[in-house]
Short mmCIF file of C-alpha atoms in Angstrom, two decimals:
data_model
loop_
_atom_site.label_atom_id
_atom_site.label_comp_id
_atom_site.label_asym_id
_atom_site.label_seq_id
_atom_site.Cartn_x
_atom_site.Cartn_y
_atom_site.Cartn_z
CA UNK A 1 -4.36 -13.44 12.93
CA UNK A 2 -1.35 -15.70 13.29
CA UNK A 3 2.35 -15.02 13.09
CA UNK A 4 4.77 -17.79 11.98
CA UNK A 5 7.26 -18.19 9.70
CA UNK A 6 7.18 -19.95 6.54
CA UNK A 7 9.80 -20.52 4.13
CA UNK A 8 13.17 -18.30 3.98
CA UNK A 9 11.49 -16.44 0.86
CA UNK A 10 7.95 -16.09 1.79
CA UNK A 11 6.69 -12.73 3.90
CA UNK A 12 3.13 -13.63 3.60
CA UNK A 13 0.60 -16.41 3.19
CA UNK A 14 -2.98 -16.15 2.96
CA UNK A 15 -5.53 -19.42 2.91
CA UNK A 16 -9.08 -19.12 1.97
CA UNK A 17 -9.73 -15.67 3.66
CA UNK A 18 -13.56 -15.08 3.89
CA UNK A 19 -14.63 -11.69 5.83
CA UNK A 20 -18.39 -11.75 6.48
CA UNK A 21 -20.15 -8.38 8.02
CA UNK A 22 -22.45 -8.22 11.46
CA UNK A 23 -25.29 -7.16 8.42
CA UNK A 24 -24.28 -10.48 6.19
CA UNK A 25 -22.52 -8.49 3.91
CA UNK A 26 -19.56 -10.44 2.20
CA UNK A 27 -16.30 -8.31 1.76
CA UNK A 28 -14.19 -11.23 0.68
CA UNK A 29 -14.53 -14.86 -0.45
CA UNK A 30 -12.40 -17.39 0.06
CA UNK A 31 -9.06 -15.49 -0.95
CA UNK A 32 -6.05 -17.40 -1.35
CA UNK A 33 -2.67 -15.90 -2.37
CA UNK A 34 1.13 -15.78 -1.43
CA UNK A 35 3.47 -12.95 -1.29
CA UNK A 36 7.15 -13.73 -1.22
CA UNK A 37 10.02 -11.18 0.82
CA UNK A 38 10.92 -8.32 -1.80
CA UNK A 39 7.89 -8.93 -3.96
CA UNK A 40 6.20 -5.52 -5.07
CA UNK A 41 2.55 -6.66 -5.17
CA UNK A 42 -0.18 -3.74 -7.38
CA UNK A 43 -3.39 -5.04 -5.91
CA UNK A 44 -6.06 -3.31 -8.23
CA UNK A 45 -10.10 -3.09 -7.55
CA UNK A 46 -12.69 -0.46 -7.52
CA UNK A 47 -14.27 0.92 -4.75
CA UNK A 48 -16.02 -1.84 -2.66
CA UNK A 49 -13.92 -4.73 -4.45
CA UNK A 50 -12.78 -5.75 -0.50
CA UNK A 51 -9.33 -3.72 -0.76
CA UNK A 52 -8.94 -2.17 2.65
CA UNK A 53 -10.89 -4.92 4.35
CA UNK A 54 -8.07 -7.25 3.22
CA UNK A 55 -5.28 -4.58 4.02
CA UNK A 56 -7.12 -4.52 7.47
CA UNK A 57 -6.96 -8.03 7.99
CA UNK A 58 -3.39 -8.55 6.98
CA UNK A 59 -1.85 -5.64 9.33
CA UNK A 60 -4.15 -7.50 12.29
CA UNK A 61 -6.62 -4.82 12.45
CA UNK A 62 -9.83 -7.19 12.31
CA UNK A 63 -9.98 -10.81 12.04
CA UNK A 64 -11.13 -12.94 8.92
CA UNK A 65 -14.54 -14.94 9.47
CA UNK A 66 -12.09 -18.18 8.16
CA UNK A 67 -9.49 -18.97 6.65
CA UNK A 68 -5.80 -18.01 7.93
CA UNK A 69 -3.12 -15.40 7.39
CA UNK A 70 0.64 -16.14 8.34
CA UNK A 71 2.59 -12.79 8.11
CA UNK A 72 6.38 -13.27 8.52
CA UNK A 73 7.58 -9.73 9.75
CA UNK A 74 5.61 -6.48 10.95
CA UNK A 75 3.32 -4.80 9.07
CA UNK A 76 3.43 -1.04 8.23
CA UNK A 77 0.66 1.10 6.87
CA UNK A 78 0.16 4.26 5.27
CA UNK A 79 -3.57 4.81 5.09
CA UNK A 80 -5.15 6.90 2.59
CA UNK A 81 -6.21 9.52 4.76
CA UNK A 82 -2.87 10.57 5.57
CA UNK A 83 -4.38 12.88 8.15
CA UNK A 84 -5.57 10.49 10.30
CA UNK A 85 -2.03 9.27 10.76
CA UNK A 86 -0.76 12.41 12.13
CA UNK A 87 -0.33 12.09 16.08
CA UNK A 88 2.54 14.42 16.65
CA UNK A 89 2.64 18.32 16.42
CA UNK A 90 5.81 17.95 14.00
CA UNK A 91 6.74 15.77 12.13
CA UNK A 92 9.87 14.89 14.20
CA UNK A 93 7.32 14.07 17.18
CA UNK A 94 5.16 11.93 14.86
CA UNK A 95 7.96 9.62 13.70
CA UNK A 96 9.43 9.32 16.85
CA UNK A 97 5.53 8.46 18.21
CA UNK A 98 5.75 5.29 16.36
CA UNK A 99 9.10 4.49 16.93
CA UNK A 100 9.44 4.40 20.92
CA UNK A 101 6.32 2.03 20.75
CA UNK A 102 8.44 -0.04 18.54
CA UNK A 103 11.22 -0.18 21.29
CA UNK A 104 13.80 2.34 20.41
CA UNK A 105 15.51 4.37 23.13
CA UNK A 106 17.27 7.67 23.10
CA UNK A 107 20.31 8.28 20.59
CA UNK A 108 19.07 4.92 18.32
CA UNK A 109 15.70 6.54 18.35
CA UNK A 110 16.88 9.86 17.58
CA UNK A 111 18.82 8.54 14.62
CA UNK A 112 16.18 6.64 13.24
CA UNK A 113 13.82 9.34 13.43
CA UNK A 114 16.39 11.84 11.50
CA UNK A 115 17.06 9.06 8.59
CA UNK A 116 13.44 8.54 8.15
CA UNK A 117 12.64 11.84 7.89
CA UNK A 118 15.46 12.45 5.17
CA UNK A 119 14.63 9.28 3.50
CA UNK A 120 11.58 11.32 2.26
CA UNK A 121 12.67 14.59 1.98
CA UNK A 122 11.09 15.68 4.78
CA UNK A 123 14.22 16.87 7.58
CA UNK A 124 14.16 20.25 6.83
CA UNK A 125 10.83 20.12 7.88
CA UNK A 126 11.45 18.20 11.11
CA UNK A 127 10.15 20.96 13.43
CA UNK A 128 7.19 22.21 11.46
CA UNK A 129 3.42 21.89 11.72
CA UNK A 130 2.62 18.58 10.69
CA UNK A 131 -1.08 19.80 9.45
CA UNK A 132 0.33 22.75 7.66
CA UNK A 133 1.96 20.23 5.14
CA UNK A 134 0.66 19.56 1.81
CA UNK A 135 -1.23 16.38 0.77
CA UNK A 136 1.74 14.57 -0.81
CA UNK A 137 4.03 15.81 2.35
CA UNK A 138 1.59 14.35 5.08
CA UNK A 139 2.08 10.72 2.91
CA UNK A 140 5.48 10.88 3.13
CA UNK A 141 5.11 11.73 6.56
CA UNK A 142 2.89 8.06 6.98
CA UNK A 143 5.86 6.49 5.41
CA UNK A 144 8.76 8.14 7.59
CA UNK A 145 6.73 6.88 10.32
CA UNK A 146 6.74 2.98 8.96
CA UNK A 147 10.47 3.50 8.34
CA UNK A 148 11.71 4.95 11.79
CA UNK A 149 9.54 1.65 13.33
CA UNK A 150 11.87 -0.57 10.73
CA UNK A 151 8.60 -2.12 9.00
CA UNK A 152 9.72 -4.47 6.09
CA UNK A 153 6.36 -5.08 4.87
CA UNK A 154 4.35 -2.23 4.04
CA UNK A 155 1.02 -1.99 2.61
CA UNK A 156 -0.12 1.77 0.89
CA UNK A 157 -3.84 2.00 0.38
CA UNK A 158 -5.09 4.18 -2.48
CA UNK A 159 -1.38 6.23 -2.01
CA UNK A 160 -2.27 8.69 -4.76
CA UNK A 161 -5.79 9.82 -3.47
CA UNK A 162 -6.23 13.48 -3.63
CA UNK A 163 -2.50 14.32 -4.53
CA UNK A 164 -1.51 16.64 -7.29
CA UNK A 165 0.98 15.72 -9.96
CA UNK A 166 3.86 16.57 -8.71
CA UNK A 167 3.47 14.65 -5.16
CA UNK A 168 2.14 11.67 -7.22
CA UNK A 169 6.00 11.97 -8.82
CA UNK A 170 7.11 12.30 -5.07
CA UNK A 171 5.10 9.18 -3.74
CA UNK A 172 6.51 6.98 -6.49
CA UNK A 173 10.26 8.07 -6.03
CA UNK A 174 9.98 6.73 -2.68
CA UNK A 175 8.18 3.70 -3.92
CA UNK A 176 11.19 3.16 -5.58
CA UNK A 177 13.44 3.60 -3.18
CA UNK A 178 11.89 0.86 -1.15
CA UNK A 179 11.61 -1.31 -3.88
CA UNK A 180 15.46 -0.92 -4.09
CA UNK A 181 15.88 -1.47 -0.64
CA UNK A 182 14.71 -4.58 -0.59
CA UNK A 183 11.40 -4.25 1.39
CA UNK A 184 7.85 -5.88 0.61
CA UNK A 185 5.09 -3.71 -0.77
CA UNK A 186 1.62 -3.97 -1.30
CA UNK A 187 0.10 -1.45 -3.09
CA UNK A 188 -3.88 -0.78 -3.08
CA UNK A 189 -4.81 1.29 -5.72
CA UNK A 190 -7.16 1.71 -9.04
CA UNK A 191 -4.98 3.97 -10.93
CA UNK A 192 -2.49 1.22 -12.09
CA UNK A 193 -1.43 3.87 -14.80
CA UNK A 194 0.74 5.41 -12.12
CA UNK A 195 2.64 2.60 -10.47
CA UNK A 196 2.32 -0.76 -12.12
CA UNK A 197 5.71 -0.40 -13.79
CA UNK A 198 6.98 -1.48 -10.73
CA UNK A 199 5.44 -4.15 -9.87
CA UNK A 200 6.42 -7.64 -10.43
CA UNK A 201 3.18 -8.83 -8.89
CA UNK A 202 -0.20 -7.79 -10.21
CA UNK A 203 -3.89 -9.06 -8.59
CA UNK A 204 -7.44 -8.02 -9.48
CA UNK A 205 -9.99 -8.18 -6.72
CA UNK A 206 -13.67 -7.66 -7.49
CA UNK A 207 -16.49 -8.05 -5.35
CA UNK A 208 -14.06 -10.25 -2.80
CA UNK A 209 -12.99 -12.45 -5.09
CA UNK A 210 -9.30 -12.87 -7.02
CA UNK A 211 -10.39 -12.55 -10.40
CA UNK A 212 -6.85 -12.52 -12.09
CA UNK A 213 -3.32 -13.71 -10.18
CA UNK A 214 0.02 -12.88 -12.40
CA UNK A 215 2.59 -10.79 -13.90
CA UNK A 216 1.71 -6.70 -14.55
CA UNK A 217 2.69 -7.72 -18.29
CA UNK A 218 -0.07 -10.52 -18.52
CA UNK A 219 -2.44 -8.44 -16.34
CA UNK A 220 -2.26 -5.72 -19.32
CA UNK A 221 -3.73 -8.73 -21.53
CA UNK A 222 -6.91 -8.70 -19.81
CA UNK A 223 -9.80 -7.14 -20.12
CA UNK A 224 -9.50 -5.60 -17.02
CA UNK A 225 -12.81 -3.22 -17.92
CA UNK A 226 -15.06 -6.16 -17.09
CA UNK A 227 -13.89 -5.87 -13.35
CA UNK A 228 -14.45 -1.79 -13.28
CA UNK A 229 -10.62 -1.04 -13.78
CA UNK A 230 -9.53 1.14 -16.76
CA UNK A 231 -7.11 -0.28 -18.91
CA UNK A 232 -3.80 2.10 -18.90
CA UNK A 233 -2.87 0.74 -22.50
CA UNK A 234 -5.71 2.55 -23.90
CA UNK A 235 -4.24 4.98 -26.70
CA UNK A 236 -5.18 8.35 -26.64
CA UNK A 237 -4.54 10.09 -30.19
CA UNK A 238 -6.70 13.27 -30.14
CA UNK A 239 -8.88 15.40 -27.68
CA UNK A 240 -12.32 13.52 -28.18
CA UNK A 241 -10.17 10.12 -26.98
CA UNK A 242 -9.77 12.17 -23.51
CA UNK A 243 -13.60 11.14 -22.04
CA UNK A 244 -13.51 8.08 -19.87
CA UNK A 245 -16.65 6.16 -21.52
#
């Protein structure tokens, strides 16, 4: 993957991205899209639609069989196995991990570490177990990490996976915290219900292909059943109505 910039607004561009497997199997075909700085990007698609192989190749993780991706700033991710993010014993250690490989020394690093860990709630927790923490604490934890490194793009894949209600309202407040703050998000997910309010970006991928490129509020106009993704407008007026069929 390349790094270069493009124009003042765009964070990244991507050019007929094709990702062909060892066993032939085609994740994504010829994917072409652009994400501007600030932009808060839902990327929707059921399981298999070539999500997290995409997410992989923009944070450099694998490269594309063709095509090209410029990225204009790092890349942070929070995975959806929030577990397998945890290096530290607490959580103070595994912010601070990230961030001295990002360059920061001593009192900066320190600093950085305490306002990430705030940031999400998490700095009265500072010293504890990190595995002891609930599933909706160990995300936060992911994204404490991507703040304390100073990450202005950040990608979330499937953020709400396994959480319970309440951490579901947790992991959104944040979202919009760094919506306010100006960064870039991409957010993998099939559960639009819980997040697509705010976006301003909204892209279906099925089967490795875009198969709709727009606004959330034109996105809602499609029948986004036909590529496997449940339509959040659906009304629900009475018990029977609550059966996903």
């Amino acid at each position: 993957m390349s790094t270069e910039n493009q124009t003042e607004q765009t964070a990244i561009k991507i050019e007929h991205l094709t990702k062909i497997f060892s066993d032939k199997t085609q994740a994504l075909d010829d994917v072409s899209f652009q994400i501007n700085k600030g932009d808060f990007l839902v990327l929707a698609g059921s399981n298999g639609s070539g999500k997290s192989v995409l997410m992989s190749l923009i944070a450099g993780l694998d490269d594309p069989t063709s095509g090209t991706i410029n990225v204009d700033g790092e890349v942070g991710l929070v995975f959806q196995d929030a577990d397998a993010q945890i290096l530290g014993e607490t959580p103070f250690e595994d912010v601070s991990f990230g961030a001295k490989n990002a360059g920061l020394k001593k009192a900066e690093l320190q600093k950085a570490v305490e306002d990430a860990l705030k940031a999400v709630g998490l700095e009265n927790k500072a010293t504890a177990y990190a595995r002891s923490l609930s599933g909706g604490e160990k995300r936060r934890l992911a994204v404490a990490g991507i703040l304390a490194m100073q990450r202005q793009i950040i990608i979330f894949d499937e953020p709400f996976a396994n959480l319970d209600w309440p951490s579901v309202k947790l992991v959104c407040q944040i979202l919009v915290e760094l919506k306010q703050q100006g960064n870039t998000i991409i957010l993998l997910t099939h559960e639009i219900e819980k997040v697509l309010a705010l976006a301003n970006r909204f892209i279906v991928l099925d089967k490795g292909k875009i198969r709709f490129d727009g606004t959330p509020e034109q996105g809602l106009n499609q029948n986004l059943e036909q590529w496997s993704i449940k339509n959040p407008l659906t009304q629900y007026q009475q018990l029977g109505d609550l059966l996903w069929l």
